[in-house]
The first five atom37 places (N, CA, C, CB, O) and aatype in JSON, in Angstrom:
{
  "aatype": [20, 20, 20, 20, 20, 20, 20, 20, 20, 20, 20, 20, 20, 20, 20, 20, 20, 20, 20, 20, 20, 20, 20, 20, 20, 20, 20, 20, 20, 20, 20, 20, 20, 20, 20, 20, 20, 20, 20, 20, 20, 20, 20, 20, 20, 20, 20, 20, 20, 20, 20, 20, 20, 20, 20, 20, 20, 20, 20, 20, 20, 20, 20, 20, 20, 20, 20, 20, 20, 20, 20, 20, 20, 20, 20, 20, 20, 20, 20, 20, 20, 20, 20, 20, 20, 20, 20, 20, 20, 20, 20, 20, 20, 20, 20, 20, 20, 20, 20, 20, 20, 20, 20, 20, 20, 20, 20, 20, 20, 20, 20, 20, 20, 20, 20, 20, 20, 20, 20, 20, 20, 20, 20, 20, 20, 20, 20, 20],
  "atom_mask": [
    [1, 1, 1, 1, 1],
    [1, 1, 1, 1, 1],
    [1, 1, 1, 1, 1],
    [1, 1, 1, 1, 1],
    [1, 1, 1, 1, 1],
    [1, 1, 1, 1, 1],
    [1, 1, 1, 1, 1],
    [1, 1, 1, 1, 1],
    [1, 1, 1, 1, 1],
    [1, 1, 1, 1, 1],
    [1, 1, 1, 1, 1],
    [1, 1, 1, 1, 1],
    [1, 1, 1, 1, 1],
    [1, 1, 1, 1, 1],
    [1, 1, 1, 1, 1],
    [1, 1, 1, 1, 1],
    [1, 1, 1, 1, 1],
    [1, 1, 1, 1, 1],
    [1, 1, 1, 1, 1],
    [1, 1, 1, 1, 1],
    [1, 1, 1, 1, 1],
    [1, 1, 1, 1, 1],
    [1, 1, 1, 1, 1],
    [1, 1, 1, 1, 1],
    [1, 1, 1, 1, 1],
    [1, 1, 1, 1, 1],
    [1, 1, 1, 1, 1],
    [1, 1, 1, 1, 1],
    [1, 1, 1, 1, 1],
    [1, 1, 1, 1, 1],
    [1, 1, 1, 1, 1],
    [1, 1, 1, 1, 1],
    [1, 1, 1, 1, 1],
    [1, 1, 1, 1, 1],
    [1, 1, 1, 1, 1],
    [1, 1, 1, 1, 1],
    [1, 1, 1, 1, 1],
    [1, 1, 1, 1, 1],
    [1, 1, 1, 1, 1],
    [1, 1, 1, 1, 1],
    [1, 1, 1, 1, 1],
    [1, 1, 1, 1, 1],
    [1, 1, 1, 1, 1],
    [1, 1, 1, 1, 1],
    [1, 1, 1, 1, 1],
    [1, 1, 1, 1, 1],
    [1, 1, 1, 1, 1],
    [1, 1, 1, 1, 1],
    [1, 1, 1, 1, 1],
    [1, 1, 1, 1, 1],
    [1, 1, 1, 1, 1],
    [1, 1, 1, 1, 1],
    [1, 1, 1, 1, 1],
    [1, 1, 1, 1, 1],
    [1, 1, 1, 1, 1],
    [1, 1, 1, 1, 1],
    [1, 1, 1, 1, 1],
    [1, 1, 1, 1, 1],
    [1, 1, 1, 1, 1],
    [1, 1, 1, 1, 1],
    [1, 1, 1, 1, 1],
    [1, 1, 1, 1, 1],
    [1, 1, 1, 1, 1],
    [1, 1, 1, 1, 1],
    [1, 1, 1, 1, 1],
    [1, 1, 1, 1, 1],
    [1, 1, 1, 1, 1],
    [1, 1, 1, 1, 1],
    [1, 1, 1, 1, 1],
    [1, 1, 1, 1, 1],
    [1, 1, 1, 1, 1],
    [1, 1, 1, 1, 1],
    [1, 1, 1, 1, 1],
    [1, 1, 1, 1, 1],
    [1, 1, 1, 1, 1],
    [1, 1, 1, 1, 1],
    [1, 1, 1, 1, 1],
    [1, 1, 1, 1, 1],
    [1, 1, 1, 1, 1],
    [1, 1, 1, 1, 1],
    [1, 1, 1, 1, 1],
    [1, 1, 1, 1, 1],
    [1, 1, 1, 1, 1],
    [1, 1, 1, 1, 1],
    [1, 1, 1, 1, 1],
    [1, 1, 1, 1, 1],
    [1, 1, 1, 1, 1],
    [1, 1, 1, 1, 1],
    [1, 1, 1, 1, 1],
    [1, 1, 1, 1, 1],
    [1, 1, 1, 1, 1],
    [1, 1, 1, 1, 1],
    [1, 1, 1, 1, 1],
    [1, 1, 1, 1, 1],
    [1, 1, 1, 1, 1],
    [1, 1, 1, 1, 1],
    [1, 1, 1, 1, 1],
    [1, 1, 1, 1, 1],
    [1, 1, 1, 1, 1],
    [1, 1, 1, 1, 1],
    [1, 1, 1, 1, 1],
    [1, 1, 1, 1, 1],
    [1, 1, 1, 1, 1],
    [1, 1, 1, 1, 1],
    [1, 1, 1, 1, 1],
    [1, 1, 1, 1, 1],
    [1, 1, 1, 1, 1],
    [1, 1, 1, 1, 1],
    [1, 1, 1, 1, 1],
    [1, 1, 1, 1, 1],
    [1, 1, 1, 1, 1],
    [1, 1, 1, 1, 1],
    [1, 1, 1, 1, 1],
    [1, 1, 1, 1, 1],
    [1, 1, 1, 1, 1],
    [1, 1, 1, 1, 1],
    [1, 1, 1, 1, 1],
    [1, 1, 1, 1, 1],
    [1, 1, 1, 1, 1],
    [1, 1, 1, 1, 1],
    [1, 1, 1, 1, 1],
    [1, 1, 1, 1, 1],
    [1, 1, 1, 1, 1],
    [1, 1, 1, 1, 1],
    [1, 1, 1, 1, 1],
    [1, 1, 1, 1, 1],
    [1, 1, 1, 1, 1],
    [1, 1, 1, 1, 1]
  ],
  "atom_positions": [
    [[26.85, 5.78, -5.8], [26.71, 4.51, -6.68], [28.28, 3.5, -6.71], [26.28, 5.15, -8.39], [29.32, 4.06, -6.39]],
    [[28.3, 2.5, -6.99], [29.11, 1.7, -6.64], [29.15, 0.88, -8.0], [28.76, 1.03, -5.34], [28.13, 0.57, -8.62]],
    [[30.62, 0.54, -8.44], [30.91, -0.64, -9.36], [31.24, -1.59, -8.83], [31.77, -0.53, -10.22], [31.86, -1.47, -7.78]],
    [[30.95, -2.92, -9.36], [31.12, -4.21, -8.72], [31.16, -5.0, -10.36], [29.66, -4.69, -7.42], [30.51, -4.7, -11.36]],
    [[32.27, -6.18, -10.16], [32.49, -6.88, -11.28], [32.42, -8.31, -11.21], [33.61, -6.54, -11.73], [32.28, -8.88, -10.13]],
    [[32.49, -8.87, -12.22], [32.16, -10.5, -11.88], [32.4, -10.91, -10.9], [32.69, -11.44, -12.52], [33.42, -10.45, -10.39]],
    [[31.79, -11.72, -10.28], [32.13, -13.04, -9.34], [32.19, -12.03, -8.17], [33.75, -14.14, -9.68], [32.47, -12.75, -7.21]],
    [[32.08, -10.8, -7.72], [32.16, -9.85, -6.65], [30.92, -10.54, -5.87], [32.02, -8.12, -7.13], [29.98, -11.02, -6.5]],
    [[30.96, -10.55, -4.53], [29.95, -10.99, -3.75], [29.35, -9.46, -3.05], [30.58, -12.21, -2.62], [29.98, -8.67, -2.35]],
    [[27.77, -9.39, -3.58], [27.55, -8.02, -2.4], [27.28, -8.41, -0.93], [26.14, -7.04, -2.79], [27.75, -7.81, 0.04]],
    [[26.35, -9.62, -0.87], [26.09, -9.88, 0.6], [26.0, -11.55, 0.31], [24.51, -9.01, 1.37], [26.23, -12.09, -0.78]],
    [[25.57, -12.29, 1.71], [25.7, -13.38, 1.81], [24.68, -13.75, 2.94], [27.02, -13.65, 1.94], [24.33, -12.93, 3.79]],
    [[24.2, -15.12, 2.89], [23.16, -15.31, 3.55], [23.93, -15.42, 5.35], [22.3, -16.74, 2.81], [25.0, -15.85, 5.78]],
    [[22.85, -14.86, 5.91], [23.01, -14.44, 7.36], [23.58, -13.32, 7.65], [23.67, -15.26, 8.06], [23.65, -13.07, 8.85]],
    [[24.13, -12.34, 6.7], [24.83, -11.02, 7.23], [23.56, -10.0, 7.47], [26.05, -10.34, 6.01], [22.53, -9.94, 6.8]],
    [[23.93, -9.25, 8.57], [23.11, -8.18, 8.91], [22.9, -7.15, 7.3], [23.96, -7.32, 10.33], [23.89, -6.82, 6.65]],
    [[21.71, -6.84, 6.95], [21.39, -6.19, 6.38], [21.57, -4.62, 6.63], [20.49, -6.65, 6.27], [21.07, -4.08, 7.62]],
    [[22.28, -3.97, 5.74], [22.34, -2.37, 5.71], [21.71, -1.39, 4.88], [23.48, -2.03, 5.51], [21.19, -0.31, 5.16]],
    [[21.87, -2.04, 3.73], [21.53, -1.38, 2.56], [20.09, -1.94, 1.74], [22.81, -1.53, 1.68], [19.65, -3.06, 1.98]],
    [[19.44, -1.04, 0.78], [18.59, -1.37, -0.21], [19.49, -1.23, -1.46], [17.29, -0.49, -0.2], [20.34, -0.35, -1.6]],
    [[19.21, -2.16, -2.31], [20.6, -1.67, -3.52], [19.32, -1.54, -4.68], [22.33, -3.32, -4.06], [18.18, -2.0, -4.65]],
    [[20.08, -0.66, -5.79], [19.43, -0.37, -7.06], [20.15, -0.59, -7.92], [18.97, 0.78, -7.28], [21.11, 0.16, -8.11]],
    [[19.9, -1.69, -8.73], [21.27, -2.34, -10.21], [20.44, -0.86, -11.04], [20.89, -4.9, -11.47], [19.29, -0.43, -11.1]],
    [[21.89, -0.41, -11.65], [21.44, 0.98, -12.61], [22.28, 0.44, -14.01], [22.18, 2.89, -11.86], [21.93, 0.81, -15.14]],
    [[23.45, -0.5, -13.76], [23.67, -1.35, -15.29], [24.53, -2.46, -14.81], [24.55, -0.41, -16.7], [25.26, -2.33, -13.82]],
    [[24.43, -3.64, -15.57], [24.41, -4.55, -15.84], [23.83, -5.74, -15.31], [25.18, -4.53, -15.98], [22.6, -5.64, -15.26]],
    [[24.31, -6.92, -14.86], [23.59, -7.98, -14.23], [24.14, -8.73, -13.05], [23.34, -8.86, -15.15], [25.29, -9.15, -12.94]],
    [[23.25, -8.83, -12.28], [23.58, -9.47, -11.05], [22.85, -10.87, -10.99], [23.18, -8.55, -9.85], [21.93, -11.09, -11.78]],
    [[23.23, -11.81, -10.1], [22.49, -13.04, -9.57], [22.0, -12.89, -8.16], [23.4, -14.26, -9.61], [22.62, -12.28, -7.29]],
    [[20.75, -13.55, -7.97], [20.43, -13.54, -6.55], [20.24, -14.88, -6.39], [19.23, -12.68, -6.08], [19.57, -15.39, -7.29]],
    [[20.75, -15.86, -5.25], [20.54, -17.24, -4.89], [19.97, -17.07, -3.5], [21.89, -18.16, -4.96], [20.58, -16.68, -2.5]],
    [[18.53, -17.46, -3.61], [17.77, -17.85, -2.22], [18.37, -18.82, -1.57], [16.37, -18.31, -2.35], [18.78, -19.82, -2.16]],
    [[18.5, -18.59, 0.0], [19.14, -19.99, 0.38], [18.24, -21.34, 0.05], [19.42, -19.99, 2.0], [18.68, -22.41, -0.37]],
    [[17.02, -21.03, 0.31], [16.17, -22.3, 0.11], [16.09, -22.94, -1.4], [14.69, -21.95, 0.55], [15.41, -23.93, -1.67]],
    [[16.77, -22.34, -2.18], [16.94, -22.94, -3.66], [17.88, -22.31, -4.21], [15.78, -22.86, -4.6], [17.46, -21.72, -5.2]],
    [[19.1, -22.14, -4.01], [20.25, -21.66, -4.55], [20.44, -22.68, -6.0], [21.51, -21.76, -3.33], [20.79, -22.03, -6.99]],
    [[20.33, -23.55, -6.12], [20.56, -23.94, -7.48], [19.75, -23.18, -8.6], [20.27, -25.34, -7.56], [20.18, -23.25, -9.75]],
    [[18.59, -22.46, -8.34], [17.79, -21.86, -9.03], [17.92, -20.23, -9.3], [16.69, -22.23, -8.47], [16.97, -19.45, -9.17]],
    [[19.05, -19.91, -9.63], [19.5, -18.16, -9.06], [18.82, -17.45, -10.11], [21.44, -17.6, -9.04], [18.66, -17.88, -11.26]],
    [[18.42, -16.37, -9.68], [17.68, -15.44, -10.33], [18.32, -14.02, -10.62], [16.52, -15.32, -9.56], [18.64, -13.26, -9.7]],
    [[18.49, -13.71, -11.97], [19.04, -12.73, -12.55], [18.54, -11.22, -11.97], [18.76, -12.97, -13.96], [17.36, -11.02, -11.7]],
    [[19.51, -10.24, -11.82], [18.76, -9.07, -11.41], [19.13, -7.94, -12.23], [18.96, -8.74, -10.0], [20.28, -7.55, -12.06]],
    [[18.33, -7.25, -13.17], [18.64, -6.27, -14.52], [18.77, -5.17, -13.69], [17.41, -6.06, -15.86], [18.6, -5.05, -12.48]],
    [[19.17, -4.23, -14.69], [19.2, -2.57, -14.14], [17.45, -2.2, -14.5], [20.63, -1.27, -15.32], [16.91, -2.28, -15.6]],
    [[16.81, -1.78, -13.17], [15.91, -0.96, -13.1], [15.3, -2.18, -11.73], [15.02, -0.54, -14.73], [14.23, -1.9, -11.2]],
    [[15.75, -2.91, -11.46], [15.3, -3.61, -10.68], [16.03, -3.3, -9.34], [15.33, -4.84, -11.16], [17.15, -2.78, -9.32]],
    [[15.24, -3.68, -8.11], [16.05, -3.42, -6.75], [16.21, -4.6, -5.58], [15.31, -2.22, -6.02], [15.49, -5.6, -5.64]],
    [[16.96, -4.47, -4.76], [16.88, -5.88, -3.85], [16.82, -5.53, -2.27], [18.36, -6.89, -4.13], [17.64, -4.74, -1.8]],
    [[16.16, -5.94, -1.72], [16.47, -5.86, -0.23], [15.42, -4.69, 0.67], [18.2, -5.37, -0.13], [15.48, -4.44, 1.87]],
    [[14.5, -4.14, -0.31], [13.99, -3.03, 0.2], [13.16, -3.33, 1.94], [12.95, -2.51, -1.07], [12.79, -2.46, 2.73]],
    [[13.09, -4.62, 2.06], [12.98, -5.15, 3.31], [13.63, -4.6, 4.63], [13.38, -6.3, 3.15], [13.17, -4.68, 5.76]],
    [[14.82, -4.01, 4.21], [15.9, -3.74, 5.3], [15.31, -2.49, 5.6], [17.59, -3.7, 4.88], [15.38, -2.24, 6.8]],
    [[14.67, -1.5, 4.84], [14.06, -0.1, 5.04], [12.97, -0.51, 6.26], [13.28, 0.61, 3.46], [12.76, 0.34, 7.12]],
    [[12.42, -1.5, 6.32], [11.11, -1.44, 7.27], [11.25, -2.64, 8.33], [9.6, -1.65, 6.32], [10.22, -2.89, 8.97]],
    [[12.29, -3.35, 8.59], [12.62, -4.42, 9.38], [13.77, -4.75, 9.92], [12.38, -5.27, 8.88], [14.63, -4.18, 9.25]],
    [[14.3, -5.41, 10.83], [15.83, -5.78, 11.32], [15.77, -7.2, 10.16], [16.07, -6.25, 13.51], [15.04, -8.17, 10.34]],
    [[16.54, -7.04, 9.18], [16.75, -7.98, 8.41], [17.93, -8.63, 8.3], [16.46, -7.64, 7.47], [18.93, -7.92, 8.35]],
    [[18.1, -9.94, 8.14], [19.39, -10.69, 7.79], [19.46, -11.46, 6.38], [19.62, -11.75, 8.91], [18.55, -12.26, 6.13]],
    [[20.24, -11.32, 5.66], [20.26, -11.9, 4.27], [20.06, -13.15, 4.17], [21.36, -11.72, 3.61], [20.67, -14.06, 4.74]],
    [[18.81, -13.22, 3.12], [18.42, -14.85, 3.05], [18.81, -15.39, 1.92], [16.92, -15.21, 3.12], [18.23, -16.42, 1.58]],
    [[19.84, -14.87, 1.09], [20.68, -15.37, -0.09], [21.86, -14.66, -0.37], [19.96, -15.36, -1.29], [22.41, -13.95, 0.47]],
    [[22.26, -14.83, -1.51], [23.69, -14.65, -1.97], [23.42, -13.32, -3.45], [24.45, -16.57, -2.57], [22.91, -13.41, -4.57]],
    [[23.85, -12.55, -2.94], [23.83, -11.82, -4.43], [25.22, -11.51, -5.03], [23.05, -10.35, -4.35], [26.11, -11.38, -4.18]],
    [[25.5, -11.4, -6.03], [26.66, -11.44, -6.77], [26.72, -10.79, -8.17], [26.99, -12.74, -6.86], [25.66, -10.68, -8.79]],
    [[27.93, -10.35, -8.75], [28.18, -9.37, -9.86], [28.04, -11.02, -11.13], [30.19, -8.2, -9.63], [28.47, -12.17, -11.07]],
    [[27.4, -10.42, -11.93], [27.31, -11.48, -13.05], [28.15, -10.74, -14.52], [25.42, -11.86, -13.38], [28.65, -11.32, -15.48]],
    [[28.09, -9.61, -14.3], [28.85, -8.75, -15.29], [29.89, -8.03, -14.97], [28.13, -7.9, -15.82], [29.77, -7.42, -13.9]],
    [[31.36, -7.83, -15.83], [32.43, -7.0, -15.57], [32.2, -5.56, -14.69], [32.94, -6.73, -16.91], [32.85, -5.08, -13.76]],
    [[31.1, -5.13, -15.32], [30.69, -3.84, -14.89], [29.45, -3.76, -14.4], [30.78, -2.94, -15.83], [28.7, -3.28, -15.24]],
    [[28.87, -4.06, -13.29], [27.58, -3.68, -12.61], [27.71, -2.3, -12.01], [27.19, -4.71, -11.48], [28.78, -2.02, -11.47]],
    [[26.91, -1.56, -12.04], [26.69, -0.28, -11.24], [25.45, -0.29, -10.32], [26.54, 0.92, -12.21], [24.43, -0.75, -10.83]],
    [[25.38, 0.1, -9.14], [24.62, -0.07, -7.92], [24.44, 0.99, -7.2], [25.12, -0.94, -7.14], [25.42, 1.4, -6.57]],
    [[23.22, 1.68, -7.1], [22.92, 2.68, -5.86], [22.79, 2.09, -4.59], [21.65, 3.44, -6.02], [22.09, 1.08, -4.6]],
    [[23.37, 2.5, -3.25], [22.82, 1.61, -2.24], [22.32, 2.72, -1.41], [23.86, 0.52, -1.51], [22.73, 3.88, -1.46]],
    [[21.41, 2.27, -0.64], [20.43, 3.08, 0.04], [20.87, 2.59, 1.49], [18.77, 2.81, -0.43], [20.75, 1.4, 1.77]],
    [[21.39, 3.55, 2.44], [21.52, 3.1, 3.86], [20.16, 3.21, 4.59], [22.61, 3.97, 4.61], [19.56, 4.27, 4.76]],
    [[19.78, 2.07, 4.98], [18.94, 1.88, 6.12], [18.67, 2.7, 7.06], [19.25, 1.06, 6.69], [17.6, 3.28, 7.24]],
    [[19.8, 2.78, 7.81], [19.86, 3.5, 9.03], [19.78, 5.23, 8.65], [21.32, 3.02, 9.84], [19.03, 5.98, 9.26]],
    [[20.4, 5.55, 7.88], [20.31, 6.7, 7.41], [19.14, 7.48, 6.78], [21.11, 6.65, 6.74], [18.87, 8.68, 6.9]],
    [[18.45, 6.42, 6.01], [17.27, 6.71, 5.46], [15.88, 6.85, 6.44], [17.14, 5.67, 4.47], [14.84, 7.47, 6.18]],
    [[16.23, 6.0, 7.79], [15.06, 6.05, 8.75], [15.51, 7.38, 9.48], [14.88, 4.6, 9.82], [14.47, 8.03, 9.61]],
    [[16.38, 7.97, 9.93], [16.95, 8.86, 10.34], [16.27, 10.02, 9.65], [18.28, 8.67, 10.2], [15.42, 10.64, 10.31]],
    [[16.54, 10.41, 8.39], [16.01, 11.34, 7.75], [14.31, 11.53, 7.52], [16.67, 11.2, 6.65], [13.69, 12.58, 7.68]],
    [[13.81, 10.34, 7.15], [12.61, 10.34, 7.12], [12.11, 10.69, 8.45], [12.2, 9.21, 6.62], [11.53, 11.77, 8.54]],
    [[12.21, 10.09, 9.33], [11.6, 10.42, 11.0], [11.21, 11.65, 11.0], [12.67, 10.33, 12.32], [10.01, 11.88, 11.17]],
    [[12.17, 12.73, 10.8], [11.76, 14.19, 11.12], [11.11, 14.54, 9.85], [13.03, 15.25, 11.5], [10.81, 15.72, 10.05]],
    [[10.76, 14.28, 8.83], [9.88, 14.61, 8.19], [8.44, 14.37, 8.06], [10.29, 14.45, 7.5], [7.9, 13.55, 8.81]],
    [[7.56, 15.17, 6.91], [6.33, 15.15, 7.23], [5.65, 14.0, 6.69], [5.78, 16.27, 6.87], [4.49, 13.69, 6.96]],
    [[6.64, 13.21, 5.72], [6.15, 11.93, 5.17], [6.51, 10.73, 6.45], [7.01, 11.59, 3.55], [6.2, 9.56, 6.22]],
    [[6.89, 10.93, 7.2], [7.01, 9.79, 8.51], [5.49, 9.07, 8.58], [7.41, 10.7, 10.27], [5.44, 7.84, 8.64]],
    [[4.48, 9.71, 8.56], [3.52, 9.12, 9.01], [2.94, 8.02, 7.7], [2.55, 10.26, 9.55], [2.41, 6.91, 7.79]],
    [[3.19, 8.63, 6.82], [2.76, 7.82, 5.64], [3.87, 6.51, 5.35], [2.68, 8.91, 4.28], [3.48, 5.34, 5.33]],
    [[4.91, 6.8, 5.19], [5.97, 5.51, 5.23], [5.58, 4.53, 6.46], [7.68, 6.06, 5.49], [5.34, 3.34, 6.24]],
    [[5.54, 5.03, 7.63], [4.86, 3.92, 8.75], [3.84, 3.11, 8.29], [4.2, 4.56, 9.96], [3.74, 1.91, 8.56]],
    [[2.97, 3.82, 7.5], [1.91, 3.03, 7.28], [2.12, 1.92, 6.24], [0.86, 3.85, 6.93], [1.77, 0.74, 6.31]],
    [[2.98, 2.79, 4.91], [3.06, 1.67, 4.36], [4.27, 0.6, 4.64], [2.98, 2.01, 3.17], [4.49, -0.42, 3.99]],
    [[4.76, 0.94, 5.41], [5.87, -0.19, 6.03], [5.16, -1.29, 7.01], [7.14, 0.65, 7.03], [5.56, -2.43, 7.23]],
    [[3.94, -0.59, 7.56], [2.96, -1.75, 7.66], [2.16, -2.3, 7.46], [2.69, -1.95, 8.06], [1.48, -2.98, 8.23]],
    [[2.02, -2.08, 6.15], [1.18, -2.73, 5.22], [2.28, -3.49, 4.24], [0.15, -1.61, 4.44], [1.78, -4.39, 3.56]],
    [[3.42, -3.3, 4.1], [4.35, -3.84, 3.17], [4.74, -5.25, 4.1], [5.73, -2.68, 2.8], [4.63, -6.41, 3.71]],
    [[5.08, -4.92, 5.08], [5.16, -6.18, 6.16], [3.95, -7.03, 6.03], [5.24, -5.69, 7.78], [4.23, -8.2, 5.74]],
    [[2.9, -6.83, 6.13], [1.64, -7.44, 6.36], [1.73, -8.33, 5.22], [0.34, -6.48, 6.42], [1.8, -9.54, 5.45]],
    [[1.74, -7.84, 3.85], [1.4, -8.32, 2.49], [2.56, -9.27, 2.44], [1.33, -7.16, 1.23], [2.33, -10.39, 1.99]],
    [[3.91, -8.96, 2.87], [5.02, -10.03, 2.76], [4.78, -11.13, 3.42], [6.25, -9.63, 3.2], [4.98, -12.19, 2.83]],
    [[4.31, -11.15, 4.75], [3.96, -12.29, 5.55], [2.7, -12.97, 4.55], [3.46, -11.77, 7.25], [2.79, -14.16, 4.25]],
    [[1.87, -12.4, 4.21], [0.97, -13.22, 3.69], [1.22, -13.87, 2.7], [0.05, -12.74, 3.48], [0.7, -14.98, 2.56]],
    [[2.17, -13.27, 1.65], [2.79, -14.16, 0.36], [3.57, -14.88, 0.73], [3.46, -13.56, -0.72], [3.65, -15.91, 0.08]],
    [[4.56, -14.73, 1.97], [5.24, -15.83, 2.15], [5.14, -16.55, 3.26], [6.32, -15.62, 2.02], [6.06, -17.34, 3.49]],
    [[4.16, -16.48, 4.07], [4.2, -17.54, 5.14], [4.51, -17.17, 6.44], [5.09, -18.49, 4.84], [3.69, -17.15, 7.36]],
    [[5.68, -16.88, 6.54], [6.28, -16.05, 7.54], [7.75, -15.29, 6.94], [6.56, -17.06, 8.89], [8.17, -15.56, 5.81]],
    [[8.3, -14.54, 7.65], [9.51, -13.6, 7.51], [10.61, -14.52, 6.96], [9.97, -12.86, 8.98], [11.24, -14.4, 5.91]],
    [[10.72, -15.59, 8.02], [12.07, -16.48, 7.51], [11.83, -17.01, 5.68], [12.16, -18.21, 8.75], [12.83, -16.93, 4.96]],
    [[10.58, -17.48, 5.11], [10.49, -18.01, 4.16], [10.78, -16.79, 3.38], [9.36, -18.76, 4.03], [10.43, -17.05, 2.23]],
    [[11.2, -15.74, 3.43], [11.37, -14.73, 2.46], [12.74, -14.51, 1.39], [11.22, -13.61, 3.27], [13.93, -14.7, 1.66]],
    [[12.37, -14.23, 0.61], [13.9, -13.83, 0.09], [14.37, -12.31, 0.18], [14.03, -14.21, -1.5], [13.67, -11.41, 0.65]],
    [[15.63, -12.15, -0.33], [15.88, -10.42, -0.49], [15.29, -9.97, -1.41], [17.23, -9.86, -0.75], [15.3, -8.74, -1.52]],
    [[14.56, -10.76, -2.39], [14.27, -9.91, -3.77], [12.54, -10.17, -3.44], [15.08, -10.73, -5.65], [11.9, -10.28, -4.49]],
    [[11.81, -10.26, -2.34], [10.35, -10.07, -2.08], [9.84, -8.64, -2.51], [10.06, -10.29, -0.55], [10.58, -7.84, -1.94]],
    [[9.13, -8.13, -3.09], [8.78, -6.94, -3.4], [9.14, -6.46, -4.77], [9.24, -6.19, -2.49], [10.32, -6.44, -5.14]],
    [[8.0, -6.0, -5.64], [8.46, -5.62, -6.93], [7.34, -4.51, -7.4], [8.59, -6.98, -7.96], [6.39, -4.23, -6.66]],
    [[7.49, -4.01, -8.43], [6.84, -2.85, -8.93], [5.55, -2.74, -8.88], [7.09, -2.65, -10.07], [4.95, -1.67, -8.73]],
    [[4.97, -4.03, -9.03], [3.49, -4.07, -8.79], [2.86, -4.32, -7.64], [2.99, -4.86, -9.47], [1.64, -4.23, -7.49]],
    [[3.88, -4.73, -6.56], [3.37, -4.84, -5.0], [3.41, -3.8, -4.6], [4.03, -5.61, -4.03], [2.52, -3.39, -3.86]],
    [[4.55, -2.95, -4.97], [4.53, -1.27, -4.32], [3.41, -0.74, -5.09], [6.08, -0.16, -4.62], [2.61, -0.42, -4.21]],
    [[2.86, -0.44, -6.26], [1.71, 0.01, -6.51], [0.35, -0.38, -6.14], [1.75, 0.03, -7.47], [-0.72, 0.24, -6.12]],
    [[0.67, -1.52, -5.87], [-0.77, -2.06, -4.9], [-1.02, -1.62, -3.5], [-0.75, -3.65, -4.66], [-2.05, -1.85, -2.88]],
    [[0.25, -0.81, -2.96], [0.39, -0.86, -1.55], [0.26, 0.7, -1.51], [1.83, -1.63, -0.89], [-0.02, 1.19, -0.41]],
    [[0.42, 1.51, -2.55], [0.16, 2.88, -2.19], [-0.98, 3.31, -2.91], [1.3, 3.78, -2.43], [-1.4, 4.46, -2.77]]
  ]
}
């Protein structure tokens, strides 16, 4: 778990993504590069950047802390893949990744138009 404070930047546009983030406390703000003026709040229970688990990903926006105490869990994509590649779940996760990326492209037009916030609980349930 990592703690960040108001104004701290978690990632910026163009940075190579390495982690999926799960907010556990506080509020963050995500600003998509194509619409930075309309920042989107991120609340506990939400996640950011699931795409890094399934594709080589460059961040498409800015994620920063909006509260003095924001707590988040970080899932390292490289380590995650090493663990699951040797598990019995690998086949299922590969299938999920293909469905996830196909749905992402259908919803966004192409990967370049996708934000780091793409994907949410309803989509995940629909794919599983």
